[in-house]
Short mmCIF file of C-alpha atoms in Angstrom, two decimals:
data_model
loop_
_atom_site.label_atom_id
_atom_site.label_comp_id
_atom_site.label_asym_id
_atom_site.label_seq_id
_atom_site.Cartn_x
_atom_site.Cartn_y
_atom_site.Cartn_z
CA UNK A 1 -15.97 49.18 42.46
CA UNK A 2 -16.63 45.54 43.15
CA UNK A 3 -19.46 45.49 40.60
CA UNK A 4 -17.14 46.99 37.97
CA UNK A 5 -14.53 44.33 38.68
CA UNK A 6 -17.10 41.55 38.36
CA UNK A 7 -18.40 43.06 35.15
CA UNK A 8 -14.89 43.27 33.75
CA UNK A 9 -14.22 39.66 34.65
CA UNK A 10 -17.48 38.58 33.03
CA UNK A 11 -16.59 40.51 29.88
CA UNK A 12 -13.14 38.91 29.80
CA UNK A 13 -14.66 35.48 30.29
CA UNK A 14 -17.08 36.07 27.43
CA UNK A 15 -14.26 37.18 25.16
CA UNK A 16 -12.18 34.13 26.09
CA UNK A 17 -15.15 31.80 25.60
CA UNK A 18 -15.87 33.33 22.21
CA UNK A 19 -12.22 32.87 21.23
CA UNK A 20 -12.23 29.24 22.36
CA UNK A 21 -15.42 28.53 20.44
CA UNK A 22 -14.04 30.21 17.34
CA UNK A 23 -10.86 28.13 17.64
CA UNK A 24 -12.83 24.92 18.14
CA UNK A 25 -14.92 25.69 15.06
CA UNK A 26 -11.86 26.34 12.93
CA UNK A 27 -11.65 23.74 10.17
CA UNK A 28 -8.57 21.72 9.35
CA UNK A 29 -8.32 20.51 5.76
CA UNK A 30 -5.99 17.73 4.67
CA UNK A 31 -5.22 16.31 1.26
CA UNK A 32 -4.37 12.67 0.62
CA UNK A 33 -2.78 11.50 -2.64
CA UNK A 34 -3.73 8.13 -4.17
CA UNK A 35 -2.41 6.61 -7.38
CA UNK A 36 -5.51 4.58 -8.20
CA UNK A 37 -9.09 5.39 -9.19
CA UNK A 38 -11.90 6.28 -6.79
CA UNK A 39 -13.28 2.73 -7.12
CA UNK A 40 -10.01 0.95 -6.24
CA UNK A 41 -10.10 -0.84 -2.84
CA UNK A 42 -7.34 1.47 -1.54
CA UNK A 43 -9.38 4.58 -2.33
CA UNK A 44 -12.63 3.09 -1.06
CA UNK A 45 -10.79 2.57 2.23
CA UNK A 46 -9.74 6.22 2.21
CA UNK A 47 -13.38 7.22 1.76
CA UNK A 48 -14.29 5.20 4.87
CA UNK A 49 -11.54 7.01 6.77
CA UNK A 50 -12.72 10.38 5.47
CA UNK A 51 -16.31 9.77 6.57
CA UNK A 52 -15.29 8.58 10.03
CA UNK A 53 -12.94 11.51 10.67
CA UNK A 54 -15.39 14.13 9.44
CA UNK A 55 -18.28 12.63 11.42
CA UNK A 56 -16.15 12.31 14.55
CA UNK A 57 -15.06 15.97 14.38
CA UNK A 58 -18.46 17.37 13.38
CA UNK A 59 -17.07 18.33 10.00
CA UNK A 60 -14.21 20.39 11.40
CA UNK A 61 -11.51 18.05 10.08
CA UNK A 62 -12.01 17.72 6.34
CA UNK A 63 -10.11 15.19 4.23
CA UNK A 64 -9.95 15.64 0.45
CA UNK A 65 -8.89 12.62 -1.63
CA UNK A 66 -7.01 13.10 -4.90
CA UNK A 67 -7.04 9.83 -6.94
CA UNK A 68 -5.27 8.85 -10.17
CA UNK A 69 -1.96 10.47 -9.14
CA UNK A 70 -3.41 13.98 -9.53
CA UNK A 71 -0.89 15.28 -6.99
CA UNK A 72 2.01 13.25 -8.36
CA UNK A 73 3.17 9.67 -8.73
CA UNK A 74 3.68 7.56 -5.61
CA UNK A 75 7.32 8.44 -4.96
CA UNK A 76 6.69 12.11 -5.72
CA UNK A 77 3.71 12.18 -3.35
CA UNK A 78 5.76 10.58 -0.58
CA UNK A 79 8.46 13.21 -1.08
CA UNK A 80 5.82 15.92 -0.74
CA UNK A 81 4.59 14.37 2.51
CA UNK A 82 8.15 14.18 3.81
CA UNK A 83 8.76 17.89 3.17
CA UNK A 84 5.35 18.92 4.49
CA UNK A 85 3.96 20.31 1.23
CA UNK A 86 1.33 17.52 1.31
CA UNK A 87 -0.45 16.17 4.38
CA UNK A 88 -0.98 12.50 3.46
CA UNK A 89 -0.38 9.91 0.74
CA UNK A 90 -0.64 6.20 0.05
CA UNK A 91 1.91 4.22 -1.94
CA UNK A 92 2.86 0.68 -2.83
CA UNK A 93 5.58 -0.87 -0.71
CA UNK A 94 8.29 -0.56 -3.35
CA UNK A 95 8.30 3.29 -3.57
CA UNK A 96 8.32 3.46 0.23
CA UNK A 97 11.77 1.82 0.25
CA UNK A 98 13.21 4.99 -1.31
CA UNK A 99 12.56 6.70 2.03
CA UNK A 100 12.88 3.82 4.50
CA UNK A 101 15.02 0.85 3.42
CA UNK A 102 13.62 -1.35 6.19
CA UNK A 103 10.64 -1.99 3.91
CA UNK A 104 12.91 -3.95 1.55
CA UNK A 105 12.11 -7.03 3.64
CA UNK A 106 8.53 -7.00 2.36
CA UNK A 107 9.86 -7.28 -1.21
CA UNK A 108 11.12 -10.81 -0.47
CA UNK A 109 8.90 -13.00 -2.69
CA UNK A 110 6.60 -15.69 -1.36
CA UNK A 111 6.60 -14.57 2.28
CA UNK A 112 2.88 -15.33 2.58
CA UNK A 113 0.60 -18.08 1.32
CA UNK A 114 -2.69 -16.22 1.69
CA UNK A 115 -4.33 -13.00 2.88
CA UNK A 116 -4.83 -14.22 6.45
CA UNK A 117 -1.08 -14.73 6.89
CA UNK A 118 -0.27 -11.37 5.32
CA UNK A 119 -2.82 -9.44 7.40
CA UNK A 120 -1.70 -11.12 10.63
CA UNK A 121 1.91 -10.11 10.03
CA UNK A 122 1.13 -6.56 8.94
CA UNK A 123 -1.07 -6.04 12.02
CA UNK A 124 1.42 -7.66 14.38
CA UNK A 125 4.44 -5.98 15.93
CA UNK A 126 6.38 -6.90 12.78
CA UNK A 127 4.29 -4.73 10.47
CA UNK A 128 3.67 -2.02 13.04
CA UNK A 129 7.39 -1.63 13.74
CA UNK A 130 7.88 -1.00 10.03
CA UNK A 131 5.22 1.70 10.07
CA UNK A 132 6.82 3.26 13.16
CA UNK A 133 10.21 3.32 11.42
CA UNK A 134 8.83 5.89 8.97
CA UNK A 135 9.12 8.49 11.72
CA UNK A 136 12.88 8.39 11.12
CA UNK A 137 12.24 10.08 7.77
CA UNK A 138 9.61 12.56 8.92
CA UNK A 139 6.47 10.53 8.19
CA UNK A 140 3.78 9.04 10.41
CA UNK A 141 2.72 5.56 9.30
CA UNK A 142 -1.02 5.24 9.91
CA UNK A 143 -2.15 1.99 8.26
CA UNK A 144 -1.77 -0.35 5.28
CA UNK A 145 -4.41 0.28 2.66
CA UNK A 146 -5.03 -2.76 0.50
CA UNK A 147 -3.50 -3.46 -2.89
CA UNK A 148 -3.33 -7.24 -2.74
CA UNK A 149 -1.10 -10.04 -3.97
CA UNK A 150 0.86 -9.30 -7.13
CA UNK A 151 0.50 -11.60 -10.15
CA UNK A 152 2.01 -11.73 -13.65
CA UNK A 153 0.30 -10.88 -16.93
CA UNK A 154 1.70 -11.35 -20.44
CA UNK A 155 0.81 -10.75 -24.08
CA UNK A 156 3.11 -13.59 -25.17
CA UNK A 157 2.38 -16.73 -23.14
CA UNK A 158 1.08 -17.89 -19.78
CA UNK A 159 3.46 -18.57 -16.90
CA UNK A 160 3.07 -22.19 -15.84
CA UNK A 161 6.63 -22.97 -14.75
CA UNK A 162 10.00 -21.33 -14.08
CA UNK A 163 11.22 -21.77 -17.68
CA UNK A 164 8.35 -19.61 -18.97
CA UNK A 165 10.02 -16.49 -17.52
CA UNK A 166 13.05 -16.99 -19.78
CA UNK A 167 13.62 -13.83 -21.84
CA UNK A 168 10.23 -12.31 -20.93
CA UNK A 169 10.46 -8.52 -20.94
CA UNK A 170 8.42 -7.73 -17.86
CA UNK A 171 7.60 -4.35 -16.38
CA UNK A 172 8.49 -3.95 -12.72
CA UNK A 173 8.46 -1.02 -10.35
CA UNK A 174 11.68 0.94 -9.99
CA UNK A 175 12.79 -1.23 -7.11
CA UNK A 176 16.07 -3.21 -6.91
CA UNK A 177 14.49 -6.12 -5.04
CA UNK A 178 11.74 -6.61 -7.63
CA UNK A 179 14.27 -6.41 -10.46
CA UNK A 180 16.62 -8.88 -8.75
CA UNK A 181 13.73 -11.28 -8.26
CA UNK A 182 12.76 -11.38 -11.93
CA UNK A 183 16.38 -11.49 -13.08
CA UNK A 184 16.77 -14.62 -10.94
CA UNK A 185 13.77 -16.11 -12.78
CA UNK A 186 15.40 -15.50 -16.15
CA UNK A 187 13.17 -12.60 -17.17
CA UNK A 188 14.26 -9.18 -18.40
CA UNK A 189 12.87 -6.72 -15.80
CA UNK A 190 12.10 -3.28 -17.21
CA UNK A 191 11.19 -0.54 -14.71
CA UNK A 192 8.31 1.65 -15.92
CA UNK A 193 6.27 4.18 -13.87
CA UNK A 194 2.69 3.05 -13.22
CA UNK A 195 1.35 6.08 -15.09
CA UNK A 196 3.16 4.88 -18.24
CA UNK A 197 2.39 1.18 -17.85
CA UNK A 198 -0.62 0.92 -20.17
CA UNK A 199 1.19 2.72 -23.00
CA UNK A 200 4.29 0.54 -22.58
CA UNK A 201 2.15 -2.59 -22.94
CA UNK A 202 0.16 -1.15 -25.83
CA UNK A 203 3.32 -0.25 -27.74
CA UNK A 204 4.94 -3.63 -26.94
CA UNK A 205 7.78 -1.98 -25.05
CA UNK A 206 7.25 -4.76 -22.51
CA UNK A 207 5.77 -8.24 -22.96
CA UNK A 208 4.12 -8.32 -19.58
CA UNK A 209 3.94 -6.89 -16.09
CA UNK A 210 3.13 -7.79 -12.49
CA UNK A 211 0.41 -6.15 -10.39
CA UNK A 212 -2.49 -6.99 -8.10
CA UNK A 213 -5.74 -8.10 -9.71
CA UNK A 214 -7.49 -4.83 -8.82
CA UNK A 215 -4.92 -2.89 -10.86
CA UNK A 216 -5.40 -5.18 -13.85
CA UNK A 217 -9.04 -4.12 -13.89
CA UNK A 218 -8.38 -0.47 -13.09
CA UNK A 219 -5.96 -0.22 -16.01
CA UNK A 220 -8.06 -2.17 -18.55
CA UNK A 221 -5.23 -4.62 -19.08
CA UNK A 222 -7.54 -6.95 -21.00
CA UNK A 223 -7.10 -4.54 -23.91
CA UNK A 224 -3.32 -5.05 -24.12
CA UNK A 225 -2.58 -8.34 -22.33
CA UNK A 226 -3.73 -11.90 -23.03
CA UNK A 227 -2.66 -14.04 -20.06
CA UNK A 228 -3.05 -13.74 -16.27
CA UNK A 229 -0.88 -16.13 -14.27
CA UNK A 230 -1.72 -16.26 -10.56
CA UNK A 231 1.79 -16.30 -9.13
CA UNK A 232 0.97 -14.35 -5.93
CA UNK A 233 4.67 -13.66 -5.54
CA UNK A 234 4.42 -10.54 -3.34
CA UNK A 235 1.79 -9.20 -0.96
CA UNK A 236 1.53 -5.44 -1.49
CA UNK A 237 -0.04 -3.48 1.35
CA UNK A 238 -0.04 0.28 0.72
CA UNK A 239 1.23 2.35 3.65
CA UNK A 240 -0.86 5.43 4.39
CA UNK A 241 1.51 8.09 5.68
CA UNK A 242 1.17 11.61 7.04
CA UNK A 243 3.72 14.34 7.54
CA UNK A 244 4.93 13.73 11.09
CA UNK A 245 5.14 17.37 12.20
CA UNK A 246 1.70 18.11 10.76
CA UNK A 247 0.22 15.08 12.53
CA UNK A 248 1.79 15.99 15.87
CA UNK A 249 0.40 19.54 15.67
CA UNK A 250 -3.17 18.27 15.27
CA UNK A 251 -5.37 18.50 18.38
CA UNK A 252 -5.23 15.18 20.28
CA UNK A 253 -8.84 14.35 19.47
CA UNK A 254 -8.13 14.87 15.76
CA UNK A 255 -5.06 12.64 15.97
CA UNK A 256 -7.17 9.93 17.54
CA UNK A 257 -9.94 10.29 14.95
CA UNK A 258 -7.43 10.02 12.10
CA UNK A 259 -5.63 7.02 13.64
CA UNK A 260 -8.88 5.13 14.19
CA UNK A 261 -10.30 6.15 10.82
CA UNK A 262 -7.16 4.93 9.07
CA UNK A 263 -7.48 1.45 10.62
CA UNK A 264 -11.18 1.28 9.76
CA UNK A 265 -10.34 2.24 6.18
CA UNK A 266 -7.52 -0.28 6.04
CA UNK A 267 -9.74 -3.17 7.13
CA UNK A 268 -12.57 -2.13 4.83
CA UNK A 269 -10.23 -1.93 1.83
CA UNK A 270 -8.95 -5.43 2.59
CA UNK A 271 -12.40 -7.00 2.54
CA UNK A 272 -13.42 -5.05 -0.57
CA UNK A 273 -10.33 -6.29 -2.40
CA UNK A 274 -10.59 -9.92 -1.26
CA UNK A 275 -14.30 -9.95 -2.05
CA UNK A 276 -13.95 -8.69 -5.60
CA UNK A 277 -10.91 -10.55 -6.95
CA UNK A 278 -12.88 -13.56 -8.21
CA UNK A 279 -15.41 -11.18 -9.78
CA UNK A 280 -12.62 -9.30 -11.59
CA UNK A 281 -11.03 -12.52 -12.85
CA UNK A 282 -14.40 -13.63 -14.23
CA UNK A 283 -14.79 -10.28 -16.00
CA UNK A 284 -11.27 -10.47 -17.41
CA UNK A 285 -12.10 -13.89 -18.85
CA UNK A 286 -15.25 -12.49 -20.47
CA UNK A 287 -13.05 -9.90 -22.16
CA UNK A 288 -10.78 -12.52 -23.65
CA UNK A 289 -8.04 -13.00 -21.07
CA UNK A 290 -6.88 -16.48 -20.13
CA UNK A 291 -6.37 -17.04 -16.40
CA UNK A 292 -4.24 -19.87 -15.01
CA UNK A 293 -3.17 -21.02 -11.58
CA UNK A 294 0.18 -22.71 -11.04
CA UNK A 295 0.82 -26.16 -9.66
CA UNK A 296 2.36 -26.16 -6.15
CA UNK A 297 5.51 -27.78 -7.55
CA UNK A 298 5.89 -24.98 -10.12
CA UNK A 299 5.41 -22.28 -7.47
CA UNK A 300 8.00 -23.99 -5.28
CA UNK A 301 10.45 -24.02 -8.19
CA UNK A 302 9.88 -20.30 -8.80
CA UNK A 303 10.16 -19.50 -5.09
CA UNK A 304 13.40 -21.46 -4.75
CA UNK A 305 14.91 -19.56 -7.68
CA UNK A 306 13.94 -16.05 -6.59
CA UNK A 307 13.61 -15.95 -2.80
CA UNK A 308 17.23 -16.73 -1.79
CA UNK A 309 18.55 -14.12 -4.23
CA UNK A 310 16.34 -11.38 -2.80
CA UNK A 311 17.05 -12.40 0.79
CA UNK A 312 20.79 -12.05 0.16
CA UNK A 313 20.23 -8.71 -1.55
CA UNK A 314 18.17 -7.52 1.42
CA UNK A 315 20.90 -8.63 3.83
CA UNK A 316 23.44 -6.53 1.93
CA UNK A 317 21.16 -3.50 2.28
CA UNK A 318 19.95 -4.01 5.85
CA UNK A 319 22.33 -6.46 7.51
CA UNK A 320 21.93 -10.20 7.99
CA UNK A 321 20.81 -9.88 11.62
CA UNK A 322 17.89 -7.58 10.76
CA UNK A 323 16.64 -9.74 7.88
CA UNK A 324 17.03 -13.02 9.80
CA UNK A 325 15.06 -11.60 12.72
CA UNK A 326 12.33 -10.36 10.37
CA UNK A 327 11.98 -13.81 8.80
CA UNK A 328 12.00 -15.45 12.22
CA UNK A 329 9.32 -13.06 13.49
CA UNK A 330 7.12 -13.77 10.46
CA UNK A 331 7.48 -17.50 11.05
CA UNK A 332 6.44 -17.04 14.69
CA UNK A 333 3.34 -15.04 13.75
CA UNK A 334 2.24 -17.59 11.13
CA UNK A 335 2.80 -20.42 13.62
CA UNK A 336 -0.03 -19.03 15.76
CA UNK A 337 -2.51 -20.18 13.10
CA UNK A 338 -1.89 -23.83 13.98
CA UNK A 339 -0.87 -23.41 17.58
CA UNK A 340 -2.34 -26.19 19.70
CA UNK A 341 -3.29 -28.27 16.65
CA UNK A 342 -0.43 -30.77 16.91
#
């Protein structure tokens, strides 16, 4: 009788072990939507994340990347993530504000002077609190894939001073802060979806647009635009988000692999973007575009015209206390660069 009991227990143990092994071998597949091409810094970062996660889980957690808005435009993809019909997506900061207004603060122009300042703030508690706030709308903020500083292009004239914006019909994203900024500069902001941007420039629906340098190359803007003016008015990190419930149901080791992989991809995309911008500008020049920097006095004039307007608009949306604290926190982070140097 005892032998039968032992045999039964051994059989049960084998069945349970087989079940556990089968469960462990079960693959999880996730899709991530990206609006840019497979060679854009954002998407290259996603490939780094994909490789890390799949290696870390012995191929049991598979990530499939869908570039060029195959699964929908940025706002549409974010909506799919929110409802759970899509696992992950990346998007520019402006579309994210549709779901979490706190991100309006990052639409304030001229917050950062260079990439080091921007990366420090995004990686500090300031930027991480913004990512965490996405949980309020059912999304898990994982990282900021790189898009870069936004600059202005035009088919009409270069931007060298504030007066050059006067009457310029410029494409912006469908974002009230961006539109308010260019209205304050005297331009005529015209919201156009990214997927329709090339056609709108080709058909002269707009005179110009504003985007990071990587997007100018991705969209072959040298075919429809003549001038690149390096205004650097907004730093545009691209939040990578996942459906919160889906993320929380992942096994803990898969959650960890995805969280680490996202940061590795974020950092890789940053260095790819920063490393190629000068190369892209040189190529744009070869293809007939004229590239100009702006004098510090001209940038200050543009900043002084646009920044206060957007700050006040943000305060109406979010409250003065929230915006003032955000600006104070950014100032404190940037101050660390020169701490001890006085």
